C-alpha cells in the first residue's frame, strides 16, 4: 500500500514510517522540518518538504504520490506551550489540518489515520479511561484535537472519509534507529535522562500536590513501536472510529524518575517545582477497544523496557539528530 505521512520526520512519525517500510508499504513523508529532522526520515521513504499551511503544497504532494492512506502526525503537541500560545495550536492543528482534509477529499483518498490525544478528555471521572467518556479538555492542545475529531466525523458523514483517530496516551521510547529529539525538550522521560547523560544536574517535577498517591501526575506511557503497530492495523479497510492507545498502567512522575535511575544506573536528583498549567492529575487508558477491534497487541508494555529503549537511543545520539 502507498502511505502518505505528514509529520513523518518527527518523533512518532519517523518511527511509524520505519515500521510501515519494514512491513512492506511504500511511504511518502511530507514535513516542513519545523520540528522534524531530515535525518529522521528513513532513506527508503520519498520525502517532500512542505507545509500543510499551504493548500496548494499539500494538494500537489498528495496528488503526485496518489496514496491509498494518509497518516497525519504533523501537529503541535505541547500542553504547556498551548496554555501560552493557543492561537498557534488552533491555527496549525485545526485550520491547517483542514487544508489536508480538503486535499484528501479532492484527491479521492479513502482512508485517514489521525494522531489525537488523551488530552481531549481532560481530567477523567474514573480511570482507566474508555472512548465513550466525555471530552472536556482543559488546555488548547487537547481542545484543538477534540475540534479536529469533530471535523473528522463531519467529513465521514458528508464525504464518506473512513478514518481512525488514535487518542495517544504518553508516547515514549525509541526504535533501534529513531528516537525523541525535540529542539526544545519539554517531555518528561528525555528530560530526566539528560541527568545520567551528563547534560543536566537535576530533573524537575512539575507539581507535588496533586490528588495522586505520591502527589505527582500520573500518566500511561506507551512505546512508539506499539503506536506504530496500531497505525498499520488501522489501515485495513473497514477500520473506523476513535481508539485509545495506552497500556492501562499509570506511573507517577516520581515513579518514572525511579525507573530512569534503575535503567541508567545513576542517581537522578529532582527539583520540586510548581504545577504546570493545563496538566490533568491522572490519565490512564483502557485500550481494550483497540485490542478487540483492531487486534492490537502492545509488545513493550513495561515502563522499564520503554525507558531502556529511550536510554539506549540517547546514549547513541547524545546530541540527537545533527540537522
Ligand atoms: N513533567 C515534569 N517534569 C518535566 C516534564 C514533564 O514533572 O520535566 C510532568 C508533566 O507536568 C506531566 C508529566 O510529567 O504531568 C508528563 O509530561 P509530558 O510533557 O512528558 O507529557 P504530557 O502528559 O504533557 O503529554
Tab-separated table of C-alpha atoms and ligand atoms in Angstrom:
chain	number	residue	atom	x	y	z
A	1	UNK	CA	0.000	0.000	0.000
A	2	UNK	CA	1.195	3.569	-0.634
A	3	UNK	CA	1.010	5.675	2.520
A	4	UNK	CA	1.401	9.452	2.719
A	5	UNK	CA	2.668	10.553	6.133
A	6	UNK	CA	2.530	14.151	7.330
A	7	UNK	CA	4.992	14.834	10.129
A	8	UNK	CA	6.993	11.762	9.153
A	9	UNK	CA	10.243	13.497	10.170
A	10	UNK	CA	9.013	13.965	13.735
A	11	UNK	CA	9.380	11.720	16.744
A	12	UNK	CA	6.404	9.363	16.451
A	13	UNK	CA	6.097	9.858	12.688
A	14	UNK	CA	9.674	8.789	11.948
A	15	UNK	CA	9.256	5.545	13.869
A	16	UNK	CA	5.913	4.833	12.234
A	17	UNK	CA	7.448	5.423	8.785
A	18	UNK	CA	10.245	2.969	9.581
A	19	UNK	CA	7.735	0.324	10.689
A	20	UNK	CA	5.496	0.888	7.650
A	21	UNK	CA	8.502	0.362	5.383
A	22	UNK	CA	9.525	-2.735	7.327
A	23	UNK	CA	6.007	-4.063	6.783
A	24	UNK	CA	6.424	-3.648	3.005
A	25	UNK	CA	4.493	-0.424	2.418
A	26	UNK	CA	5.693	2.423	0.198
A	27	UNK	CA	5.862	5.751	2.043
A	28	UNK	CA	5.943	9.428	1.132
A	29	UNK	CA	6.847	11.742	4.006
A	30	UNK	CA	5.533	15.310	3.968
A	31	UNK	CA	7.093	17.540	6.621
A	32	UNK	CA	8.082	21.202	6.924
A	33	UNK	CA	11.002	20.273	9.235
A	34	UNK	CA	9.964	22.894	11.789
A	35	UNK	CA	10.067	20.217	14.493
A	36	UNK	CA	11.133	17.219	12.457
A	37	UNK	CA	14.608	16.341	11.220
A	38	UNK	CA	15.603	15.383	7.693
A	39	UNK	CA	17.876	12.646	9.015
A	40	UNK	CA	14.949	11.162	10.946
A	41	UNK	CA	13.345	10.225	7.632
A	42	UNK	CA	14.088	6.636	6.727
A	43	UNK	CA	16.113	6.611	3.483
A	44	UNK	CA	13.662	4.141	1.922
A	45	UNK	CA	10.861	6.765	2.017
A	46	UNK	CA	10.248	9.538	-0.508
A	47	UNK	CA	10.482	12.979	1.095
A	48	UNK	CA	8.616	16.170	0.246
A	49	UNK	CA	9.399	19.293	2.239
A	50	UNK	CA	6.229	21.302	2.521
A	51	UNK	CA	3.659	22.743	4.866
A	52	UNK	CA	0.038	21.801	5.489
A	53	UNK	CA	-0.398	25.546	5.963
A	54	UNK	CA	-0.214	25.868	2.171
A	55	UNK	CA	-3.265	24.268	0.488
A	56	UNK	CA	-1.521	24.104	-2.919
A	57	UNK	CA	1.590	22.412	-1.483
A	58	UNK	CA	-0.326	19.741	0.270
A	59	UNK	CA	-2.768	19.053	-2.551
A	60	UNK	CA	0.033	18.764	-5.111
A	61	UNK	CA	2.047	16.404	-2.933
A	62	UNK	CA	-0.930	14.138	-2.315
A	63	UNK	CA	-1.946	14.177	-5.959
A	64	UNK	CA	1.605	13.324	-7.065
A	65	UNK	CA	2.043	10.441	-4.675
A	66	UNK	CA	-1.521	9.089	-5.079
A	67	UNK	CA	-1.688	7.247	-1.739
A	68	UNK	CA	-4.346	4.820	-0.519
A	69	UNK	CA	-3.937	6.063	3.058
A	70	UNK	CA	-2.873	9.331	4.682
A	71	UNK	CA	-1.493	9.272	8.228
A	72	UNK	CA	-1.474	12.698	9.850
A	73	UNK	CA	1.142	13.284	12.563
A	74	UNK	CA	2.044	16.891	11.730
A	75	UNK	CA	0.813	18.995	14.651
A	76	UNK	CA	1.902	20.973	17.646
A	77	UNK	CA	1.697	18.824	20.743
A	78	UNK	CA	2.836	20.629	23.876
A	79	UNK	CA	0.311	21.161	26.653
A	80	UNK	CA	2.349	23.882	28.363
A	81	UNK	CA	3.024	25.864	25.184
A	82	UNK	CA	-0.649	25.692	24.229
A	83	UNK	CA	-1.546	27.434	27.505
A	84	UNK	CA	0.711	30.337	26.496
A	85	UNK	CA	0.092	30.453	22.750
A	86	UNK	CA	-3.351	28.976	21.974
A	87	UNK	CA	-3.527	30.566	18.511
A	88	UNK	CA	-0.558	28.502	17.356
A	89	UNK	CA	-2.474	25.333	18.278
A	90	UNK	CA	-5.827	26.211	16.732
A	91	UNK	CA	-4.170	27.537	13.562
A	92	UNK	CA	-1.936	24.569	12.893
A	93	UNK	CA	-3.879	21.690	14.394
A	94	UNK	CA	-7.311	22.786	13.203
A	95	UNK	CA	-7.152	25.339	10.357
A	96	UNK	CA	-4.103	23.851	8.608
A	97	UNK	CA	-5.471	20.365	9.161
A	98	UNK	CA	-8.497	21.381	7.096
A	99	UNK	CA	-6.222	22.045	4.125
A	100	UNK	CA	-5.092	18.458	4.408
A	101	UNK	CA	-8.619	17.043	4.699
A	102	UNK	CA	-9.838	19.012	1.691
A	103	UNK	CA	-6.843	17.855	-0.342
A	104	UNK	CA	-7.574	14.254	0.600
A	105	UNK	CA	-11.208	14.503	-0.399
A	106	UNK	CA	-10.319	16.199	-3.673
A	107	UNK	CA	-7.634	13.630	-4.465
A	108	UNK	CA	-10.027	10.768	-3.674
A	109	UNK	CA	-8.033	9.264	-0.779
A	110	UNK	CA	-10.266	6.841	1.070
A	111	UNK	CA	-8.525	6.348	4.423
A	112	UNK	CA	-7.206	8.745	7.051
A	113	UNK	CA	-5.365	7.912	10.280
A	114	UNK	CA	-5.150	10.739	12.778
A	115	UNK	CA	-2.947	11.333	15.839
A	116	UNK	CA	-5.299	12.505	18.524
A	117	UNK	CA	-4.574	12.566	22.233
A	118	UNK	CA	-5.808	11.675	25.695
A	119	UNK	CA	-5.719	15.437	26.333
A	120	UNK	CA	-9.105	15.531	24.553
A	121	UNK	CA	-10.676	14.049	27.705
A	122	UNK	CA	-9.445	16.489	30.331
A	123	UNK	CA	-9.458	15.206	33.927
A	124	UNK	CA	-11.494	11.975	33.831
A	125	UNK	CA	-14.113	10.935	36.380
A	126	UNK	CA	-12.515	7.497	36.536
A	127	UNK	CA	-9.540	5.552	35.208
A	128	UNK	CA	-8.874	3.565	33.117
A	129	UNK	CA	-10.497	5.803	30.543
A	130	UNK	CA	-12.695	4.439	27.765
A	131	UNK	CA	-13.506	6.115	24.464
A	132	UNK	CA	-17.117	6.813	25.418
A	133	UNK	CA	-16.144	9.120	28.289
A	134	UNK	CA	-16.937	12.838	27.925
A	135	UNK	CA	-14.405	15.079	26.165
A	136	UNK	CA	-13.709	18.083	28.404
A	137	UNK	CA	-10.199	19.278	27.513
A	138	UNK	CA	-8.519	21.722	29.897
A	139	UNK	CA	-5.835	23.007	27.530
A	140	UNK	CA	-5.882	24.381	23.960
A	141	UNK	CA	-3.810	21.442	22.723
A	142	UNK	CA	-6.489	18.956	23.794
A	143	UNK	CA	-9.223	21.286	22.561
A	144	UNK	CA	-7.605	21.618	19.124
A	145	UNK	CA	-7.506	17.830	18.758
A	146	UNK	CA	-11.091	17.471	20.002
A	147	UNK	CA	-12.186	20.018	17.390
A	148	UNK	CA	-10.416	18.109	14.661
A	149	UNK	CA	-12.073	14.877	15.782
A	150	UNK	CA	-15.459	16.594	15.409
A	151	UNK	CA	-14.483	17.805	11.943
A	152	UNK	CA	-13.459	14.270	11.004
A	153	UNK	CA	-16.907	12.972	11.917
A	154	UNK	CA	-18.466	15.502	9.522
A	155	UNK	CA	-16.053	14.572	6.720
A	156	UNK	CA	-17.062	10.980	7.271
A	157	UNK	CA	-20.766	11.807	7.182
A	158	UNK	CA	-20.581	14.113	4.190
A	159	UNK	CA	-17.671	12.802	2.136
A	160	UNK	CA	-17.590	9.185	3.289
A	161	UNK	CA	-13.994	9.529	4.538
A	162	UNK	CA	-13.076	6.455	6.569
A	163	UNK	CA	-10.850	7.401	9.494
A	164	UNK	CA	-9.202	6.062	12.606
A	165	UNK	CA	-8.382	8.658	15.270
A	166	UNK	CA	-5.954	7.406	17.895
A	167	UNK	CA	-6.013	9.038	21.296
A	168	UNK	CA	-2.418	8.521	22.315
A	169	UNK	CA	-1.540	8.482	25.959
A	170	UNK	CA	2.152	9.301	26.645
A	171	UNK	CA	4.341	8.260	23.730
A	172	UNK	CA	7.857	7.294	24.777
A	173	UNK	CA	10.782	5.068	23.843
A	174	UNK	CA	12.759	4.615	20.649
A	175	UNK	CA	13.351	2.124	17.863
A	176	UNK	CA	16.888	0.939	17.098
A	177	UNK	CA	17.399	3.856	14.711
A	178	UNK	CA	14.919	6.612	15.520
A	179	UNK	CA	14.143	8.384	18.765
A	180	UNK	CA	12.982	11.523	20.510
A	181	UNK	CA	14.731	14.789	19.705
A	182	UNK	CA	12.745	17.959	20.154
A	183	UNK	CA	14.618	21.218	19.623
A	184	UNK	CA	13.255	22.418	22.920
A	185	UNK	CA	12.636	19.386	25.083
A	186	UNK	CA	9.704	19.565	27.484
A	187	UNK	CA	8.801	15.878	27.818
A	188	UNK	CA	9.377	14.001	30.996
A	189	UNK	CA	11.482	10.972	30.030
A	190	UNK	CA	14.028	12.723	27.757
A	191	UNK	CA	14.374	15.492	30.337
A	192	UNK	CA	15.042	13.027	33.148
A	193	UNK	CA	17.582	11.148	31.006
A	194	UNK	CA	19.544	14.355	30.477
A	195	UNK	CA	20.848	13.885	34.025
A	196	UNK	CA	22.549	10.494	33.502
A	197	UNK	CA	23.631	11.783	30.072
A	198	UNK	CA	25.594	14.471	31.939
A	199	UNK	CA	23.621	17.239	30.199
A	200	UNK	CA	21.767	18.418	33.283
A	201	UNK	CA	22.371	18.339	37.039
A	202	UNK	CA	18.806	17.581	38.034
A	203	UNK	CA	15.374	16.982	36.602
A	204	UNK	CA	12.243	18.900	37.550
A	205	UNK	CA	8.906	17.734	38.941
A	206	UNK	CA	6.005	19.970	37.976
A	207	UNK	CA	3.705	19.752	40.942
A	208	UNK	CA	3.816	17.586	44.071
A	209	UNK	CA	0.359	18.413	45.457
A	210	UNK	CA	-1.876	16.538	43.007
A	211	UNK	CA	-4.532	14.154	44.350
A	212	UNK	CA	-2.416	11.107	43.446
A	213	UNK	CA	-0.643	8.596	45.725
A	214	UNK	CA	2.684	10.486	45.768
A	215	UNK	CA	1.366	13.920	44.795
A	216	UNK	CA	2.855	13.922	41.277
A	217	UNK	CA	0.985	13.497	37.985
A	218	UNK	CA	0.204	10.012	36.767
A	219	UNK	CA	0.478	9.110	33.072
A	220	UNK	CA	0.216	5.979	30.949
A	221	UNK	CA	3.414	5.552	28.890
A	222	UNK	CA	3.221	3.732	25.581
A	223	UNK	CA	6.096	2.629	23.371
A	224	UNK	CA	6.278	4.374	19.987
A	225	UNK	CA	6.829	0.979	18.333
A	226	UNK	CA	3.467	-0.144	19.714
A	227	UNK	CA	1.865	3.078	18.490
A	228	UNK	CA	3.310	2.393	15.042
A	229	UNK	CA	1.848	-1.113	15.046
A	230	UNK	CA	-1.609	0.284	15.765
A	231	UNK	CA	-1.352	2.618	12.760
A	232	UNK	CA	-0.519	-0.274	10.472
A	233	UNK	CA	-3.545	-2.225	11.748
A	234	UNK	CA	-5.782	0.835	11.318
A	235	UNK	CA	-5.054	0.995	7.594
A	236	UNK	CA	-7.094	-2.166	6.923
A	237	UNK	CA	-10.322	-1.408	5.054
A	238	UNK	CA	-13.374	-1.099	7.281
A	239	UNK	CA	-11.477	0.045	10.393
A	240	UNK	CA	-13.029	3.281	11.562
A	241	UNK	CA	-13.526	5.303	14.739
A	242	UNK	CA	-11.825	6.526	17.892
A	243	UNK	CA	-9.334	4.412	19.808
A	244	UNK	CA	-7.260	4.936	22.935
A	245	UNK	CA	-3.666	3.750	22.791
A	246	UNK	CA	-2.066	3.153	26.171
A	247	UNK	CA	-1.032	0.284	28.424
A	248	UNK	CA	-3.618	0.672	31.172
A	249	UNK	CA	-0.943	1.282	33.813
A	250	UNK	CA	-0.354	4.679	35.381
A	251	UNK	CA	3.056	5.841	36.587
A	252	UNK	CA	3.693	8.980	38.613
A	253	UNK	CA	6.460	11.422	37.747
A	254	UNK	CA	8.409	10.109	40.743
A	255	UNK	CA	7.974	6.500	39.560
A	256	UNK	CA	9.269	7.457	36.124
A	257	UNK	CA	12.333	9.060	37.722
A	258	UNK	CA	12.933	5.853	39.711
A	259	UNK	CA	12.626	3.771	36.518
A	260	UNK	CA	15.169	6.048	34.806
A	261	UNK	CA	17.545	5.654	37.758
A	262	UNK	CA	17.250	1.882	37.585
A	263	UNK	CA	17.747	1.698	33.827
A	264	UNK	CA	20.663	4.159	33.700
A	265	UNK	CA	22.311	3.114	36.969
A	266	UNK	CA	22.601	6.774	38.007
A	267	UNK	CA	21.161	8.693	40.897
A	268	UNK	CA	18.849	11.392	39.466
A	269	UNK	CA	18.192	14.379	41.756
A	270	UNK	CA	14.847	16.129	41.266
A	271	UNK	CA	13.817	19.709	41.923
A	272	UNK	CA	10.214	20.150	43.028
A	273	UNK	CA	8.544	22.950	41.088
A	274	UNK	CA	5.005	24.350	40.965
A	275	UNK	CA	2.349	22.727	38.818
A	276	UNK	CA	2.497	23.243	35.048
A	277	UNK	CA	-0.672	24.900	33.768
A	278	UNK	CA	-3.071	22.625	31.893
A	279	UNK	CA	-1.973	19.271	33.371
A	280	UNK	CA	-4.704	16.816	34.451
A	281	UNK	CA	-3.633	14.870	37.572
A	282	UNK	CA	-4.111	11.361	36.207
A	283	UNK	CA	-4.560	9.939	32.693
A	284	UNK	CA	-4.663	6.171	32.248
A	285	UNK	CA	-6.060	4.393	29.193
A	286	UNK	CA	-8.279	1.485	28.629
A	287	UNK	CA	-7.169	0.367	25.166
A	288	UNK	CA	-9.448	-2.667	25.152
A	289	UNK	CA	-11.337	-1.350	22.143
A	290	UNK	CA	-8.130	-1.248	20.043
A	291	UNK	CA	-7.210	-4.732	21.240
A	292	UNK	CA	-10.661	-6.088	20.453
A	293	UNK	CA	-11.445	-4.338	17.185
A	294	UNK	CA	-8.018	-3.767	15.618
A	295	UNK	CA	-6.236	-6.805	17.005
A	296	UNK	CA	-3.651	-4.525	18.607
A	297	UNK	CA	-1.208	-6.192	20.986
A	298	UNK	CA	1.435	-3.990	22.610
A	299	UNK	CA	4.845	-5.674	22.543
A	300	UNK	CA	6.597	-3.376	25.043
A	301	UNK	CA	4.131	-2.614	27.833
A	302	UNK	CA	6.710	-2.428	30.655
A	303	UNK	CA	7.858	1.062	31.629
A	304	UNK	CA	11.403	-0.173	32.154
A	305	UNK	CA	11.585	-1.561	28.614
A	306	UNK	CA	10.238	1.720	27.230
A	307	UNK	CA	12.774	3.748	29.221
A	308	UNK	CA	15.598	1.317	28.278
A	309	UNK	CA	14.959	1.873	24.583
A	310	UNK	CA	14.995	5.652	25.090
A	311	UNK	CA	18.171	5.431	27.179
A	312	UNK	CA	19.921	3.347	24.515
A	313	UNK	CA	18.945	5.807	21.780
A	314	UNK	CA	20.039	8.875	23.742
A	315	UNK	CA	23.391	7.259	24.521
A	316	UNK	CA	23.893	6.558	20.829
A	317	UNK	CA	22.700	10.071	19.852
A	318	UNK	CA	23.880	12.371	22.657
A	319	UNK	CA	23.077	15.415	20.534
A	320	UNK	CA	20.034	13.922	18.854
A	321	UNK	CA	19.800	14.345	15.102
A	322	UNK	CA	22.515	16.606	13.809
A	323	UNK	CA	20.473	18.602	11.289
B	1	LIG	N1	6.758	16.742	33.787
B	1	LIG	C1	7.607	17.017	34.842
B	1	LIG	N2	8.884	17.445	34.545
B	1	LIG	C2	9.329	17.603	33.267
B	1	LIG	C3	8.440	17.319	32.209
B	1	LIG	C4	7.161	16.895	32.498
B	1	LIG	O1	7.243	16.875	36.005
B	1	LIG	O2	10.486	17.990	33.068
B	1	LIG	C5	5.407	16.215	34.070
B	1	LIG	C6	4.280	16.983	33.414
B	1	LIG	O3	3.869	18.054	34.218
B	1	LIG	C7	3.227	15.888	33.254
B	1	LIG	C8	4.054	14.608	33.042
B	1	LIG	O4	5.349	14.908	33.551
B	1	LIG	O5	2.493	15.736	34.455
B	1	LIG	C9	4.177	14.210	31.592
B	1	LIG	O6	4.536	15.376	30.847
B	1	LIG	P1	4.978	15.330	29.339
B	1	LIG	O7	5.282	16.745	28.944
B	1	LIG	O8	6.059	14.327	29.141
B	1	LIG	O9	3.705	14.781	28.564
B	1	LIG	P2	2.171	15.277	28.560
B	1	LIG	O10	1.468	14.435	29.585
B	1	LIG	O11	2.129	16.734	28.850
B	1	LIG	O12	1.731	14.970	27.171
